[in-house]
Coordinates of C-alpha atoms and ligand atoms in Angstrom, one line a residue:
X1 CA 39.4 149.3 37.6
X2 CA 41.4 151.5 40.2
X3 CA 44.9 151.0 38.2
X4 CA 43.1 151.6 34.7
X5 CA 41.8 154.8 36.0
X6 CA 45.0 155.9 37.5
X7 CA 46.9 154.8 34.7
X8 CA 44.7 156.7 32.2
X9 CA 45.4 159.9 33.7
X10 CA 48.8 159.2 34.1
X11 CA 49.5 158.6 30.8
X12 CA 47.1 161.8 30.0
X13 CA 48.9 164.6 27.7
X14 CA 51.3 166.6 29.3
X15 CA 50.7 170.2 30.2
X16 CA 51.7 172.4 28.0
X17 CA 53.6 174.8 30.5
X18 CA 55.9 173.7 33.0
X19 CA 54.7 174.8 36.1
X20 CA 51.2 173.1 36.0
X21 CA 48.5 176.2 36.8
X22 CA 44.8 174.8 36.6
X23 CA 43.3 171.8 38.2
X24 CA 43.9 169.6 35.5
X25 CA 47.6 169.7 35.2
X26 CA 47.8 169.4 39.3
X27 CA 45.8 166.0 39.0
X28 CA 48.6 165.1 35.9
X29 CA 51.8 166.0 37.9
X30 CA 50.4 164.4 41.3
X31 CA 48.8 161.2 39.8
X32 CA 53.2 161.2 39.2
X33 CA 54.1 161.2 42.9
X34 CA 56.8 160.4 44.2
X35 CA 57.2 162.4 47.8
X36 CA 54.7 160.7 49.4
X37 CA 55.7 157.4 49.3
X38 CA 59.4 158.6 49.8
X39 CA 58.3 160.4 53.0
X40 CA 56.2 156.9 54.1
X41 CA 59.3 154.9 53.1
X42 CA 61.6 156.8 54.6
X43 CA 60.1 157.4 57.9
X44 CA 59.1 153.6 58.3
X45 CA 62.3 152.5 57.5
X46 CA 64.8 155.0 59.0
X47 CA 62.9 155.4 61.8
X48 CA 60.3 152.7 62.3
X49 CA 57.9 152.3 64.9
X50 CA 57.3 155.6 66.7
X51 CA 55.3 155.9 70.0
X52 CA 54.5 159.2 71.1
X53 CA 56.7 160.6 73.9
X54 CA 59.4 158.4 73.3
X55 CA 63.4 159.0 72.0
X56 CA 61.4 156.9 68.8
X57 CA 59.1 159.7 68.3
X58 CA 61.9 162.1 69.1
X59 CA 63.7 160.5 65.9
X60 CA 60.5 160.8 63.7
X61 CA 60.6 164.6 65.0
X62 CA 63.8 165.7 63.9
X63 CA 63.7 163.1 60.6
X64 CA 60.5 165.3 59.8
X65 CA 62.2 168.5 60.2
X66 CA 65.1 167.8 58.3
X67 CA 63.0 166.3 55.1
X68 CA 60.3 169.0 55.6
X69 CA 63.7 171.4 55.1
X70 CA 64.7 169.3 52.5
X71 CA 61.6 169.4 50.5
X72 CA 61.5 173.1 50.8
X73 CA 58.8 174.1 53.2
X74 CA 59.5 177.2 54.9
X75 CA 59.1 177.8 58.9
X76 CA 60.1 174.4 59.4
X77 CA 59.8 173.6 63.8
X78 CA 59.0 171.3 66.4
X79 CA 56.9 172.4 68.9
X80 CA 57.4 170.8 71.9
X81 CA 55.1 169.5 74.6
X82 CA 55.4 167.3 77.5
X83 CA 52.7 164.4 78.3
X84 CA 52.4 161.0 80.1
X85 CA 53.9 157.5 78.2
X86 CA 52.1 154.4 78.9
X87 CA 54.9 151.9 78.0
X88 CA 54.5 148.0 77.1
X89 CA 56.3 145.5 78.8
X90 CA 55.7 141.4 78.5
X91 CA 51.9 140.4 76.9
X92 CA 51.5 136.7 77.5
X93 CA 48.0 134.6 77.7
X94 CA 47.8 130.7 78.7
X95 CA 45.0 128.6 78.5
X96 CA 45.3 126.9 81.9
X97 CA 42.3 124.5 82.1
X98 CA 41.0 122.7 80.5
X99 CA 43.0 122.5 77.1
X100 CA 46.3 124.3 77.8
X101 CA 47.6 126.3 75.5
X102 CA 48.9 129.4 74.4
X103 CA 46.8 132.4 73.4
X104 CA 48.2 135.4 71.2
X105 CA 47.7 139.2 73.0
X106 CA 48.2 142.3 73.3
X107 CA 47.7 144.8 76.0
X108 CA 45.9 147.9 75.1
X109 CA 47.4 151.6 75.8
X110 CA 47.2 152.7 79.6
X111 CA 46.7 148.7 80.5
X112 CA 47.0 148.2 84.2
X113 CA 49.7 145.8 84.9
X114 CA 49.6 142.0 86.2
X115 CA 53.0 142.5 87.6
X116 CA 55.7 140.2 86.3
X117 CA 54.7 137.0 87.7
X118 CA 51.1 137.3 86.1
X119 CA 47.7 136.6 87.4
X120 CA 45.0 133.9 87.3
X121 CA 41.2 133.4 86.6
X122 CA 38.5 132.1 85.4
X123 CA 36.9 133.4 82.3
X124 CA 33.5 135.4 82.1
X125 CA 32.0 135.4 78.7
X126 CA 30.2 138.7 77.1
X127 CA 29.3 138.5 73.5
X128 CA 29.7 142.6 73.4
X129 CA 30.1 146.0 75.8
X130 CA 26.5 145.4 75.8
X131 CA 26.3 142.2 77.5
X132 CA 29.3 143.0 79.8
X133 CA 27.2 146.3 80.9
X134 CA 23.9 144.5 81.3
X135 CA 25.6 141.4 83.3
X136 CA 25.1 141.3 87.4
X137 CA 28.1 142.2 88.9
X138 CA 28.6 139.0 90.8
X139 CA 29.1 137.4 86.9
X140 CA 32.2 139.9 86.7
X141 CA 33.4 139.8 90.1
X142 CA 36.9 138.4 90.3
X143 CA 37.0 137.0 87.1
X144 CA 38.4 137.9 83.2
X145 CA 36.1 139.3 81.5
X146 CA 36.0 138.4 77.9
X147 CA 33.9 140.5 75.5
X148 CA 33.7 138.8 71.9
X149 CA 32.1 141.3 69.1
X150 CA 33.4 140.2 65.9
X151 CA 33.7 144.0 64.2
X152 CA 33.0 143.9 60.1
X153 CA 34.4 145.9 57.7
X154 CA 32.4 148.7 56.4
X155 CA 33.7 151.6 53.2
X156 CA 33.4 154.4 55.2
X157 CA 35.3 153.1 58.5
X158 CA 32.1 154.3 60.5
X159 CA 32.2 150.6 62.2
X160 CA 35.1 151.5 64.1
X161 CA 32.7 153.7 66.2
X162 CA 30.5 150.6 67.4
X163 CA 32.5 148.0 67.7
X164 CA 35.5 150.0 69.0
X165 CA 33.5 150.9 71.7
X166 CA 34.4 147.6 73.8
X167 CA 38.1 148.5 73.5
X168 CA 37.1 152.1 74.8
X169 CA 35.0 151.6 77.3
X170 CA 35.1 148.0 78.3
X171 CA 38.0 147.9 80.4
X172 CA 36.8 150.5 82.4
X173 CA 32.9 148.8 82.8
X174 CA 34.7 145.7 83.5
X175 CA 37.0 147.5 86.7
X176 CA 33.6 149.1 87.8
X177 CA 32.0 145.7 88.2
X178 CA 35.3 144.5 90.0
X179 CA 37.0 142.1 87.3
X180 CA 40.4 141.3 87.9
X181 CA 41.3 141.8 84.1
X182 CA 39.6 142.5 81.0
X183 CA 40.3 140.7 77.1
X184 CA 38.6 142.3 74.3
X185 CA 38.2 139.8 70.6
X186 CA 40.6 142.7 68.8
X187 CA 38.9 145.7 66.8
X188 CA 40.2 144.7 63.4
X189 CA 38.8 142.7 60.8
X190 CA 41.1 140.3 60.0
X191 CA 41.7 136.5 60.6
X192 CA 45.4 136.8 61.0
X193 CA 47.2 135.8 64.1
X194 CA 48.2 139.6 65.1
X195 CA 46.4 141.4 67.9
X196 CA 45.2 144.9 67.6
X197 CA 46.1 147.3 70.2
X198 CA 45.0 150.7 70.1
X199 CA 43.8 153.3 73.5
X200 CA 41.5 153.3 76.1
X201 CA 41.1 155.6 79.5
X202 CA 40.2 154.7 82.3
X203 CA 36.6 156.5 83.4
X204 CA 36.0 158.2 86.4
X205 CA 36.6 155.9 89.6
X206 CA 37.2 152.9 87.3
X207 CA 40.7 151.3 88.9
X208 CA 43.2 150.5 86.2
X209 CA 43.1 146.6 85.8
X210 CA 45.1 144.6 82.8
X211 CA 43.1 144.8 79.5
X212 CA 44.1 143.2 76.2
X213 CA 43.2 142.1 72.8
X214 CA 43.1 138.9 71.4
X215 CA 43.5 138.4 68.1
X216 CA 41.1 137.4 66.2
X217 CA 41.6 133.4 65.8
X218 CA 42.6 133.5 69.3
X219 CA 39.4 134.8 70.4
X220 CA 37.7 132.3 68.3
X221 CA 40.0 130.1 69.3
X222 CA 38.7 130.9 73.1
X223 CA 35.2 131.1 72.2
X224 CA 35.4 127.1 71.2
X225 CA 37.3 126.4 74.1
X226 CA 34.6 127.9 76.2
X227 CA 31.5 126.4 74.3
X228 CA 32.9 123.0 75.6
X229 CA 31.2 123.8 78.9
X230 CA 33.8 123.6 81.5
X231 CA 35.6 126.5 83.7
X232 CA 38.2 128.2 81.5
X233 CA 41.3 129.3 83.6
X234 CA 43.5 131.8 81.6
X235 CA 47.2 132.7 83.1
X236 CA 47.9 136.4 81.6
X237 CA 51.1 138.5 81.6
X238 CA 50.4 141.9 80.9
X239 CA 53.3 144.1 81.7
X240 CA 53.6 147.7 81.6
X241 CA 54.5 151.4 82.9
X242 CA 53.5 155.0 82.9
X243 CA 55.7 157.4 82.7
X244 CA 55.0 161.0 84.1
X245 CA 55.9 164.3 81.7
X246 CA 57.8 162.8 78.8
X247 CA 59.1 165.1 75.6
X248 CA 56.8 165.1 72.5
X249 CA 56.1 167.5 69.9
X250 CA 54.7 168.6 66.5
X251 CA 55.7 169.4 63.4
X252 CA 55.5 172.3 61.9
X253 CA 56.0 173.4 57.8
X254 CA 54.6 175.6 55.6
X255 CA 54.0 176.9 52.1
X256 CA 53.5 180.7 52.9
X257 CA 50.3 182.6 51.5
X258 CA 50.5 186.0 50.0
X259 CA 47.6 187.6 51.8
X260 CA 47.7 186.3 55.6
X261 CA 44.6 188.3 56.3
X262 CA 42.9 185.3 54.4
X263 CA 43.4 182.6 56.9
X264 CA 45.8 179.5 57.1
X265 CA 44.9 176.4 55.9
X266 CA 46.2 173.2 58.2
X267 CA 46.7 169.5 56.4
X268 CA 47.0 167.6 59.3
X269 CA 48.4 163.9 60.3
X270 CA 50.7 162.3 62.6
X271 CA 53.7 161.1 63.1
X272 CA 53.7 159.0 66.2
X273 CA 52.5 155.2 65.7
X274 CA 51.5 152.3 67.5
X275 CA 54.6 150.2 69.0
X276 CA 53.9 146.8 67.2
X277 CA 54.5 147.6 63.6
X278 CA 56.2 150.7 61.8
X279 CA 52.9 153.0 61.4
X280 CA 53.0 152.5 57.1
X281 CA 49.1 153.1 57.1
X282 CA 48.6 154.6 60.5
X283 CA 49.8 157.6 59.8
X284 CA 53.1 157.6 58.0
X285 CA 51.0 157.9 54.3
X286 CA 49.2 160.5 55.8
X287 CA 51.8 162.7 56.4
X288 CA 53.4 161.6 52.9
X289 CA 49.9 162.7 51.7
X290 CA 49.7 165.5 53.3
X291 CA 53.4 167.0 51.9
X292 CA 53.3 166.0 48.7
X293 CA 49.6 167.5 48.1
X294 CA 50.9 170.9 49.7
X295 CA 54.1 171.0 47.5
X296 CA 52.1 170.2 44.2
X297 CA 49.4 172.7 45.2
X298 CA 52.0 175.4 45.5
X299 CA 53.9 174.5 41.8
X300 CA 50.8 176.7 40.8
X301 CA 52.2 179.3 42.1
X302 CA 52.3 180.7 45.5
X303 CA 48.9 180.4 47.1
X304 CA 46.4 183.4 48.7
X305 CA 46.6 181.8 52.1
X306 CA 49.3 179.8 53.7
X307 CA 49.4 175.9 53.5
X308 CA 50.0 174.6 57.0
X309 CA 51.2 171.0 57.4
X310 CA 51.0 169.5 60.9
X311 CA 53.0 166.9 61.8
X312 CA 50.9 166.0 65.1
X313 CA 53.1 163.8 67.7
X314 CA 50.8 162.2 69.9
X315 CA 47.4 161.4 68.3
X316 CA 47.3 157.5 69.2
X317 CA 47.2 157.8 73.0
X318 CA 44.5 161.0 73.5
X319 CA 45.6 163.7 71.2
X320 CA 47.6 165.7 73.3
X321 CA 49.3 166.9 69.9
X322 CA 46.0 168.5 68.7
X323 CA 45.8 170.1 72.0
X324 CA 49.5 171.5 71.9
X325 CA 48.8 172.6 68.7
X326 CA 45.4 174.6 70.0
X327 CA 46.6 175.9 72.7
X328 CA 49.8 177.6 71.0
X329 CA 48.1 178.7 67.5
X330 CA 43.8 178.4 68.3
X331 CA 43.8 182.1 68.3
X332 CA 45.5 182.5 65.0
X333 CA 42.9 183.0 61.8
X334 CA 42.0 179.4 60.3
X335 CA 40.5 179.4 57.1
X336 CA 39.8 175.6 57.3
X337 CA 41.5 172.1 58.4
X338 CA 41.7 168.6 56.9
X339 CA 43.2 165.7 58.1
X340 CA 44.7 162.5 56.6
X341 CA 44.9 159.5 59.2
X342 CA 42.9 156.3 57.7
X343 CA 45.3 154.7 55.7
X344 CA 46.4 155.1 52.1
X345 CA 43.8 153.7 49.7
X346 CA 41.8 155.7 47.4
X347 CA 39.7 159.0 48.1
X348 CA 36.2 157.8 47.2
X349 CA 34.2 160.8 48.9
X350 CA 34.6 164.3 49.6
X351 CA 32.5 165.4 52.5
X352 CA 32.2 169.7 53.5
X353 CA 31.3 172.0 56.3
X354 CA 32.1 175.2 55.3
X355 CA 30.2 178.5 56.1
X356 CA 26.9 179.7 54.5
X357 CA 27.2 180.8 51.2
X358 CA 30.0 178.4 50.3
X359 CA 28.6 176.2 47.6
X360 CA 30.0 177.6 45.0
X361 CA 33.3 176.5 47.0
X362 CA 32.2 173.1 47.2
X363 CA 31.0 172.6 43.4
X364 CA 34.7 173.8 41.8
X365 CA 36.2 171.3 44.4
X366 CA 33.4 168.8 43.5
X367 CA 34.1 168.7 39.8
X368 CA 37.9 169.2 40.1
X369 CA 37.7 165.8 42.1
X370 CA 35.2 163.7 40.0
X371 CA 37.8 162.6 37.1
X372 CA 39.7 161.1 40.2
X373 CA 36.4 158.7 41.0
X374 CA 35.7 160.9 44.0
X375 CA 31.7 161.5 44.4
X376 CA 30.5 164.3 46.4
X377 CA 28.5 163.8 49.5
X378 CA 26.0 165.4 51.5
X379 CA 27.3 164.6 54.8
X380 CA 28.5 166.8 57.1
X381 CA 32.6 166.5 57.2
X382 CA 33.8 166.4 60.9
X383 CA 37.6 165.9 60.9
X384 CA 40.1 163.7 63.2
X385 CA 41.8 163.7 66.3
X386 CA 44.5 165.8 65.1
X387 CA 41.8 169.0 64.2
X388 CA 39.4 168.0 66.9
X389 CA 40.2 171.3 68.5
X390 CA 39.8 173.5 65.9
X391 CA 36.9 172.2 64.0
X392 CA 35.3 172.5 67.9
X393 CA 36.2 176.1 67.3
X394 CA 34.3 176.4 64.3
X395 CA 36.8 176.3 61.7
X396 CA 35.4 174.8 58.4
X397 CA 36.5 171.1 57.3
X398 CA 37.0 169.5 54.4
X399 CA 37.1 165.5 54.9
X400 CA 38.5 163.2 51.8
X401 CA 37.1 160.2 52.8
X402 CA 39.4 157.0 52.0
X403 CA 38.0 153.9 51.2
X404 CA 38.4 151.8 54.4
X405 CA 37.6 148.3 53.6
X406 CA 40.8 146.9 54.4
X407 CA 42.0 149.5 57.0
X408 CA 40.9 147.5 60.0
X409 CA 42.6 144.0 58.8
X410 CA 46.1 146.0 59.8
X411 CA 45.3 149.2 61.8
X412 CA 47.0 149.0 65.3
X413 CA 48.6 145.6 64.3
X414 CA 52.5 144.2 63.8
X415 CA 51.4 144.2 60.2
X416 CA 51.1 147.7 59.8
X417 CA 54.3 147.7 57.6
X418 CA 54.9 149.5 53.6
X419 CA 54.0 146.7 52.2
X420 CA 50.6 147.0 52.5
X421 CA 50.9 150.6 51.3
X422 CA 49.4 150.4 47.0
X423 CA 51.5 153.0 45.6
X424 CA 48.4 153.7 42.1
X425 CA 46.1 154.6 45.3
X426 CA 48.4 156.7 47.2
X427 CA 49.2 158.8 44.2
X428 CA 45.2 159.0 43.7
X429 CA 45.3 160.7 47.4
X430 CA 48.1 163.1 46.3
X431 CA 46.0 164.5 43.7
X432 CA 42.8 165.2 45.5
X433 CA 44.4 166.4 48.1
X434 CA 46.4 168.4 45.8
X435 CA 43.6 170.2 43.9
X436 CA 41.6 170.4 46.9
X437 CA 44.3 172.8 49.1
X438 CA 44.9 174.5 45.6
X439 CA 41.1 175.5 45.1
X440 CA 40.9 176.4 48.9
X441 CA 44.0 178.3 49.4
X442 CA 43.6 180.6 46.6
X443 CA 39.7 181.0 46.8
X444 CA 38.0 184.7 46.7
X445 CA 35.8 183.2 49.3
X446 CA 36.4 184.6 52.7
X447 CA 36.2 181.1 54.4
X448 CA 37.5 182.5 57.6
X449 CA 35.0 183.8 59.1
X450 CA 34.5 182.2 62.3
Ligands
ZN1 ZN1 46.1 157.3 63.1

């Protein structure tokens, strides 16, 4: 359905001047693509997994820069920024009694550590962060606490919200009622043996104690054991470090406007990735997205406002790349902010917030979108990480929602590799994106007027 629809547009007539100048032609030359999947394939492979404030990241900085160059963006830069690196060691978990066997795991991000030799203990069963806050604290006292909430997939990715919750907050409920380590069935809707990390900070007074996902037969897998009725001793290795003030930094490109009294425009991502796989989905499409929909817009001709790309280089551990970026440019004018950061298949929505009087705004973007199978919405957009700041500020959003049915069977995971990457759908990204920063950057609107 997807492939016909792409291919139909693809093989559309061509424009009938070179350098396409309406809506139409932009969808045309975009639904062509090929920078964004370079840009993904490039930064997976030549530079691979990338977590933020490490010499990995460091690499994904200056490969950025020097392909940003390449592409021909002007006022190409890292700006640098210092934060603290939570680093992974050894993640090992053995059933002890009373069927030994191994379990796969994973710790999450800022993990306390169980020291090299490991620690032991009996498990406590919680079906969700529900049950884990409601249980007695002499059920979580010196024991593992294992929460098992079997996430499910829904379009729109807004299950993340509930059933990441016991990855957020459940290590830190389970240090509050004095467990000795936490294991969360992993956020990610798979059945595949690879654990999903992701982050999680530790609240206010809540000691650090080793936390970790299981993966999802694993957890199953521990579930059955435990429905057998005897004490379950585990044996878990969960090794890891923080690291105090380590280099990071964002990237920086642009596609300069010819009236900067109209605002800038930021198309954010980032660049930084998990450690277990190479980031394909999460977010190296995104920032392939996000350049190739800036150049195309701009083969329109130069836009009224400038096109901002930003590279962010921390967004996975607590978005200290969103908050460099604020604090060095929040009091320049923004006319608006998008983000791509949930993988790379199709645009299936297009959600605004943009000032009073806008609509007219929204309509021209609304139709240039629908031959792409996007449908408007009435929901209010609300951005990502990456633009938390500003949109906090006020500045309007513009979301393209992706479709995120299959997002959580990889995000966060060793299998978040290229190959999952479908090139059609990518493409299909690269055009609403495309036609969406053209219409924005060169509206008669004033947009910027927060
Ligand atoms: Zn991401």
């Amino acid at each position: 359905m997807l492939s016909a629809l792409l291919l139909g547009a693809a093989l559309a007539p061509a424009p009938a001047v070179a350098a396409p100048a309406d809506e139409a032609a932009i969808r045309v030359a975009a639904l062509q693509d090929d920078v964004a999947w370079d840009f993904a394939e490039g930064l997976t492979t030549e530079v691979g997994p990338r977590p933020a404030g490490t010499p990995q990241e460091a690499r994904a900085r200056d490969w950025a820069v020097a392909r940003l160059t390449a592409l021909g963006f002007k006022n190409v830069r890292a700006e640098p920024y210092t934060m603290p690196v939570w680093v992974r060691g050894r993640d090992q978990a053995n059933i002890l009694a009373p069927f030994p066997q191994a379990l796969v795991v994973a710790a999450l991000g800022n993990s306390g550590s169980t020291g090299e030799s490991g620690i032991e203990g009996e498990v406590a069963y919680f079906s969700s962060l529900a049950a884990l806050e409601a249980a007695p604290e002499d059920q979580v006292r010196g024991k593992i606490a294992f929460v098992d909430h079997g996430m499910k997939a829904t379009q729109d990715g807004s299950s993340y919200g509930y059933f990441g919750a016991a990855r957020r907050q459940g290590p830190s409920v389970a240090s509050k009622k004095g467990a000795i380590a936490i294991l969360i069935r992993s956020i990610g809707t798979d059945n595949h043996r690879v654990p999903h990390t992701g982050v999680q900070m530790w609240a206010e007074g809540a000691r650090p104690i080793p936390a970790g996902a299981l993966t999802v037969p694993d957890a199953e897998q521990l579930v059955r054991v435990l429905h057998r009725g005897q004490p379950v001793k585990l044996h878990l290795v969960l090794t890891s470090r923080m690291l105090k003030d380590q280099p990071s930094g964002n990237v920086i490109a642009e596609i300069p406007g010819t009236d900067p009294a109209a605002g800038i425009i930021v198309a954010a991502c980032h660049l930084d990735s998990w450690d277990q796989g190479t980031g394909a989905i999460d977010d190296a499409t995104g920032c392939g997205i996000v350049a190739a929909a800036a150049l195309q817009a701009a083969k329109a001709g130069q836009p009224r406002r400038t096109i901002r790309v930003l590279m962010a280089g921390a967004e996975e551990v607590g978005g200290d790349g969103a908050r460099a970026y604020f604090k060095a440019h929040g009091s320049e004018r923004h006319a608006l902010a998008m983000e791509s950061d949930f993988g790379a298949d199709r645009v299936w929505r297009v959600d605004f917030k943009l000032p009073e009087g806008h609509g007219m705004l929204s309509d021209r973007i609304g139709q240039a979108l629908a031959p792409l199978g996007v449908g408007a919405s009435t929901q209010q957009a609300g951005g990502g990480a990456d633009i938390a700041p500003l949109v906090k500020a006020g500045v309007p959003v513009i979301d393209l929602q992706q479709d995120g049915t299959r997002y959580f069977d990889i995000h966060h995971t060793p299998d978040d590799t290229l190959d999952k990457v479908d090139p059609l759908q990518l493409r299909q990204n690269v055009a609403a994106w495309a036609v969406t920063l053209h219409l924005a950057a060169n509206a008669e609107e004033s947009l910027a007027d927060n």
